[in-house]
PDB file of C-alpha atoms in Angstrom:
ATOM      1  CA  MET A   1     -26.800   7.599  21.538  1.00  0.00           C
ATOM      2  CA  ARG A   2     -26.280   5.985  18.172  1.00  0.00           C
ATOM      3  CA  THR A   3     -26.726   2.282  17.563  1.00  0.00           C
ATOM      4  CA  PHE A   4     -26.124   0.367  14.395  1.00  0.00           C
ATOM      5  CA  ASP A   5     -27.673  -2.981  13.556  1.00  0.00           C
ATOM      6  CA  LEU A   6     -25.108  -5.012  11.626  1.00  0.00           C
ATOM      7  CA  SER A   7     -27.143  -8.225  11.497  1.00  0.00           C
ATOM      8  CA  PRO A   8     -28.150  -7.810   7.806  1.00  0.00           C
ATOM      9  CA  LEU A   9     -24.460  -7.796   6.884  1.00  0.00           C
ATOM     10  CA  TYR A  10     -23.780 -11.102   8.677  1.00  0.00           C
ATOM     11  CA  ARG A  11     -25.695 -13.152   6.128  1.00  0.00           C
ATOM     12  CA  ASN A  12     -23.972 -11.494   3.137  1.00  0.00           C
ATOM     13  CA  THR A  13     -20.363 -11.872   4.226  1.00  0.00           C
ATOM     14  CA  VAL A  14     -18.059 -14.763   4.941  1.00  0.00           C
ATOM     15  CA  GLY A  15     -14.903 -14.563   7.007  1.00  0.00           C
ATOM     16  CA  PHE A  16     -15.491 -11.131   8.509  1.00  0.00           C
ATOM     17  CA  ASP A  17     -16.581 -12.388  11.931  1.00  0.00           C
ATOM     18  CA  ARG A  18     -13.673 -10.700  13.713  1.00  0.00           C
ATOM     19  CA  LEU A  19     -14.434  -7.363  12.077  1.00  0.00           C
ATOM     20  CA  PHE A  20     -18.086  -7.481  13.091  1.00  0.00           C
ATOM     21  CA  SER A  21     -17.267  -8.525  16.652  1.00  0.00           C
ATOM     22  CA  LEU A  22     -14.944  -5.497  16.893  1.00  0.00           C
ATOM     23  CA  LEU A  23     -17.696  -3.228  15.601  1.00  0.00           C
ATOM     24  CA  ASP A  24     -20.191  -4.747  18.026  1.00  0.00           C
ATOM     25  CA  SER A  25     -17.794  -4.295  20.947  1.00  0.00           C
ATOM     26  CA  VAL A  26     -17.471  -0.581  20.282  1.00  0.00           C
ATOM     27  CA  GLY A  27     -19.817   1.072  22.729  1.00  0.00           C
ATOM     28  CA  GLY A  28     -21.556   4.364  22.353  1.00  0.00           C
ATOM     29  CA  VAL A  29     -19.614   7.420  21.251  1.00  0.00           C
ATOM     30  CA  ASP A  30     -19.869   8.862  24.777  1.00  0.00           C
ATOM     31  CA  ALA A  31     -18.266   5.783  26.355  1.00  0.00           C
ATOM     32  CA  ALA A  32     -14.998   6.152  24.426  1.00  0.00           C
ATOM     33  CA  PRO A  33     -12.058   7.434  26.463  1.00  0.00           C
ATOM     34  CA  THR A  34     -10.935  10.928  25.508  1.00  0.00           C
ATOM     35  CA  TYR A  35      -7.598  11.201  27.326  1.00  0.00           C
ATOM     36  CA  PRO A  36      -5.010  11.584  25.958  1.00  0.00           C
ATOM     37  CA  PRO A  37      -6.068  13.073  22.625  1.00  0.00           C
ATOM     38  CA  TYR A  38      -4.575  11.489  19.497  1.00  0.00           C
ATOM     39  CA  ASN A  39      -4.401  11.707  15.703  1.00  0.00           C
ATOM     40  CA  ILE A  40      -4.094   8.902  13.176  1.00  0.00           C
ATOM     41  CA  GLU A  41      -2.434   9.914   9.909  1.00  0.00           C
ATOM     42  CA  ARG A  42      -1.658   8.121   6.688  1.00  0.00           C
ATOM     43  CA  THR A  43       1.944   8.962   5.796  1.00  0.00           C
ATOM     44  CA  GLY A  44       2.312   6.689   2.763  1.00  0.00           C
ATOM     45  CA  GLU A  45       0.597   3.970   0.784  1.00  0.00           C
ATOM     46  CA  ASN A  46       1.260   1.393   3.517  1.00  0.00           C
ATOM     47  CA  ALA A  47       2.486   3.677   6.315  1.00  0.00           C
ATOM     48  CA  TYR A  48       0.595   5.237   9.202  1.00  0.00           C
ATOM     49  CA  ARG A  49       1.405   7.379  12.221  1.00  0.00           C
ATOM     50  CA  ILE A  50      -0.409   7.636  15.531  1.00  0.00           C
ATOM     51  CA  THR A  51       0.356  10.896  17.353  1.00  0.00           C
ATOM     52  CA  VAL A  52      -0.624  11.099  21.026  1.00  0.00           C
ATOM     53  CA  ALA A  53      -0.489  14.313  23.086  1.00  0.00           C
ATOM     54  CA  VAL A  54       1.451  13.375  26.229  1.00  0.00           C
ATOM     55  CA  ALA A  55       2.412  16.793  27.622  1.00  0.00           C
ATOM     56  CA  GLY A  56       4.379  16.534  30.848  1.00  0.00           C
ATOM     57  CA  PHE A  57       5.402  12.885  30.393  1.00  0.00           C
ATOM     58  CA  THR A  58       8.993  11.781  29.854  1.00  0.00           C
ATOM     59  CA  GLY A  59      10.120   8.762  27.862  1.00  0.00           C
ATOM     60  CA  ASP A  60      10.671   6.808  31.090  1.00  0.00           C
ATOM     61  CA  GLU A  61       7.046   7.348  32.119  1.00  0.00           C
ATOM     62  CA  LEU A  62       5.607   6.037  28.848  1.00  0.00           C
ATOM     63  CA  GLY A  63       5.317   2.455  27.637  1.00  0.00           C
ATOM     64  CA  ILE A  64       4.408   0.884  24.303  1.00  0.00           C
ATOM     65  CA  GLU A  65       3.374  -2.755  23.981  1.00  0.00           C
ATOM     66  CA  VAL A  66       2.219  -4.770  20.973  1.00  0.00           C
ATOM     67  CA  LYS A  67       0.462  -8.051  21.634  1.00  0.00           C
ATOM     68  CA  GLU A  68      -1.263  -9.910  18.822  1.00  0.00           C
ATOM     69  CA  ASN A  69      -3.154  -7.168  16.936  1.00  0.00           C
ATOM     70  CA  THR A  70      -3.419  -4.708  19.819  1.00  0.00           C
ATOM     71  CA  LEU A  71      -1.156  -1.710  20.358  1.00  0.00           C
ATOM     72  CA  THR A  72      -1.242  -0.449  23.953  1.00  0.00           C
ATOM     73  CA  LEU A  73       0.156   2.919  25.005  1.00  0.00           C
ATOM     74  CA  LYS A  74       0.573   3.480  28.751  1.00  0.00           C
ATOM     75  CA  GLY A  75       1.607   6.523  30.716  1.00  0.00           C
ATOM     76  CA  GLU A  76       2.134   6.853  34.437  1.00  0.00           C
ATOM     77  CA  LYS A  77       3.615   9.898  36.144  1.00  0.00           C
ATOM     78  CA  LYS A  78       6.171   9.279  38.821  1.00  0.00           C
ATOM     79  CA  ALA A  79       5.110  10.463  42.254  1.00  0.00           C
ATOM     80  CA  SER A  80       6.092  14.081  42.787  1.00  0.00           C
ATOM     81  CA  THR A  81       7.701  15.207  46.001  1.00  0.00           C
ATOM     82  CA  GLU A  82       5.989  17.535  48.441  1.00  0.00           C
ATOM     83  CA  ALA A  83       8.443  20.331  47.613  1.00  0.00           C
ATOM     84  CA  ASP A  84       7.459  20.218  43.909  1.00  0.00           C
ATOM     85  CA  SER A  85       3.716  20.221  44.565  1.00  0.00           C
ATOM     86  CA  ALA A  86       3.961  23.112  47.031  1.00  0.00           C
ATOM     87  CA  LYS A  87       5.266  25.417  44.291  1.00  0.00           C
ATOM     88  CA  VAL A  88       2.366  24.774  41.892  1.00  0.00           C
ATOM     89  CA  LEU A  89      -0.488  27.253  42.359  1.00  0.00           C
ATOM     90  CA  TYR A  90      -2.756  25.817  39.649  1.00  0.00           C
ATOM     91  CA  ARG A  91      -2.442  22.447  37.895  1.00  0.00           C
ATOM     92  CA  GLY A  92      -4.255  22.623  34.560  1.00  0.00           C
ATOM     93  CA  ILE A  93      -2.062  20.182  32.626  1.00  0.00           C
ATOM     94  CA  ALA A  94      -3.467  16.708  33.087  1.00  0.00           C
ATOM     95  CA  ALA A  95      -0.794  14.307  34.245  1.00  0.00           C
ATOM     96  CA  ARG A  96      -2.984  11.377  35.189  1.00  0.00           C
ATOM     97  CA  ALA A  97      -2.140   7.819  34.276  1.00  0.00           C
ATOM     98  CA  PHE A  98      -3.628   6.513  31.055  1.00  0.00           C
ATOM     99  CA  GLU A  99      -3.870   3.403  28.943  1.00  0.00           C
ATOM    100  CA  ARG A 100      -4.931   3.737  25.318  1.00  0.00           C
ATOM    101  CA  ARG A 101      -5.496   0.689  23.077  1.00  0.00           C
ATOM    102  CA  PHE A 102      -5.551   0.562  19.278  1.00  0.00           C
ATOM    103  CA  GLN A 103      -6.690  -2.440  17.248  1.00  0.00           C
ATOM    104  CA  LEU A 104      -4.252  -3.044  14.391  1.00  0.00           C
ATOM    105  CA  ALA A 105      -5.190  -4.663  11.110  1.00  0.00           C
ATOM    106  CA  ASP A 106      -3.483  -7.856  10.003  1.00  0.00           C
ATOM    107  CA  HIS A 107       0.156  -7.477   8.924  1.00  0.00           C
ATOM    108  CA  VAL A 108       0.550  -4.018  10.519  1.00  0.00           C
ATOM    109  CA  GLU A 109       3.845  -3.676  12.387  1.00  0.00           C
ATOM    110  CA  VAL A 110       5.148  -0.963  14.698  1.00  0.00           C
ATOM    111  CA  LYS A 111       8.364   0.443  13.207  1.00  0.00           C
ATOM    112  CA  GLY A 112       9.305   2.905  15.948  1.00  0.00           C
ATOM    113  CA  ALA A 113       8.287   5.654  18.315  1.00  0.00           C
ATOM    114  CA  VAL A 114       9.587   9.177  18.933  1.00  0.00           C
ATOM    115  CA  LEU A 115       8.762  11.591  21.761  1.00  0.00           C
ATOM    116  CA  GLU A 116       9.178  15.251  20.775  1.00  0.00           C
ATOM    117  CA  ASN A 117       7.592  18.479  21.964  1.00  0.00           C
ATOM    118  CA  GLY A 118       5.067  16.671  24.158  1.00  0.00           C
ATOM    119  CA  LEU A 119       3.857  14.460  21.289  1.00  0.00           C
ATOM    120  CA  LEU A 120       4.458  10.732  21.051  1.00  0.00           C
ATOM    121  CA  HIS A 121       4.678   9.614  17.415  1.00  0.00           C
ATOM    122  CA  VAL A 122       4.240   5.878  16.750  1.00  0.00           C
ATOM    123  CA  ASP A 123       5.046   4.830  13.177  1.00  0.00           C
ATOM    124  CA  LEU A 124       3.244   1.826  11.684  1.00  0.00           C
ATOM    125  CA  VAL A 125       3.796  -0.051   8.425  1.00  0.00           C
ATOM    126  CA  ARG A 126       1.587  -2.612   6.743  1.00  0.00           C
ATOM    127  CA  ALA A 127       3.975  -5.337   5.528  1.00  0.00           C
ATOM    128  CA  ILE A 128       1.985  -7.739   3.393  1.00  0.00           C
ATOM    129  CA  PRO A 129       3.768 -11.099   2.966  1.00  0.00           C
ATOM    130  CA  GLU A 130       4.637 -12.157  -0.585  1.00  0.00           C
ATOM    131  CA  ALA A 131       2.224 -15.088  -0.350  1.00  0.00           C
ATOM    132  CA  LYS A 132      -0.668 -12.674   0.295  1.00  0.00           C
ATOM    133  CA  LYS A 133       0.167 -10.196  -2.479  1.00  0.00           C
ATOM    134  CA  PRO A 134      -1.777 -10.450  -5.743  1.00  0.00           C
ATOM    135  CA  ARG A 135      -0.073 -12.325  -8.570  1.00  0.00           C
ATOM    136  CA  ILE A 136      -0.613 -12.057 -12.289  1.00  0.00           C
ATOM    137  CA  ILE A 137      -1.176 -15.431 -13.920  1.00  0.00           C
ATOM    138  CA  PRO A 138      -0.173 -15.520 -17.598  1.00  0.00           C
ATOM    139  CA  ILE A 139      -2.717 -16.944 -20.005  1.00  0.00           C
ATOM    140  CA  ASN A 140      -1.326 -19.241 -22.665  1.00  0.00           C
ATOM    141  CA  THR A 141      -3.084 -18.701 -25.994  1.00  0.00           C
ATOM    142  CA  ASP A 142      -0.891 -21.002 -28.075  1.00  0.00           C
ATOM    143  CA  ALA A 143      -3.040 -23.889 -29.386  1.00  0.00           C
ATOM    144  CA  ALA A 144      -0.005 -26.177 -29.664  1.00  0.00           C
ATOM    145  CA  ALA A 145       0.917 -25.658 -26.017  1.00  0.00           C
ATOM    146  CA  PRO A 146       0.379 -28.545 -23.625  1.00  0.00           C
ATOM    147  CA  LYS A 147      -2.923 -28.517 -21.746  1.00  0.00           C
ATOM    148  CA  THR A 148      -1.614 -29.925 -18.457  1.00  0.00           C
ATOM    149  CA  LEU A 149       1.056 -28.862 -16.038  1.00  0.00           C
ATOM    150  CA  GLU A 150       2.921 -32.163 -16.495  1.00  0.00           C
ATOM    151  CA  GLY A 151       3.094 -31.572 -20.255  1.00  0.00           C
ATOM    152  CA  ALA A 152       4.495 -28.089 -19.649  1.00  0.00           C
ATOM    153  CA  VAL A 153       7.238 -29.497 -17.411  1.00  0.00           C
ATOM    154  CA  GLU A 154       8.175 -32.135 -20.007  1.00  0.00           C
ATOM    155  CA  THR A 155       8.282 -29.494 -22.771  1.00  0.00           C
ATOM    156  CA  SER A 156      10.525 -27.196 -20.696  1.00  0.00           C
ATOM    157  CA  LYS A 157      12.922 -30.095 -19.910  1.00  0.00           C
ATOM    158  CA  ALA A 158      13.184 -30.995 -23.585  1.00  0.00           C
ATOM    159  CA  ALA A 159      14.135 -27.431 -24.528  1.00  0.00           C
TER     160      ALA A 159
END
């Protein structure tokens, strides 16, 4: 079992409390659920795709929910009839109910989901608001330019 002590990082960072609480809440590697298997891919600069292997499930038996910064994928097989189960000699394809949760970063939105060939693809996009994007601030090097914002407004009105 691996354990990490993150306490030295607490005193050197400000505003990352949520990140550290998420890291602390992650249990041991063995405690993580393994069903159904999934991949997380980066498909663009701000685009991601989660692919979950859901063999045997139909679109009606799957559910996707986004609440706050948590994406929840659920699958529940409908009860099979006795006639269907009598024909199966060996059941090696897991069709048990599952619930898989993914923590999403801030400003990550789910754009859509597609079920094809037993794989559920969930497309994600990080949409950073304009107010959060970096801006370039011009530096005025003209010595005759006004030093205050009010002076700049008066100069632009006069022009």
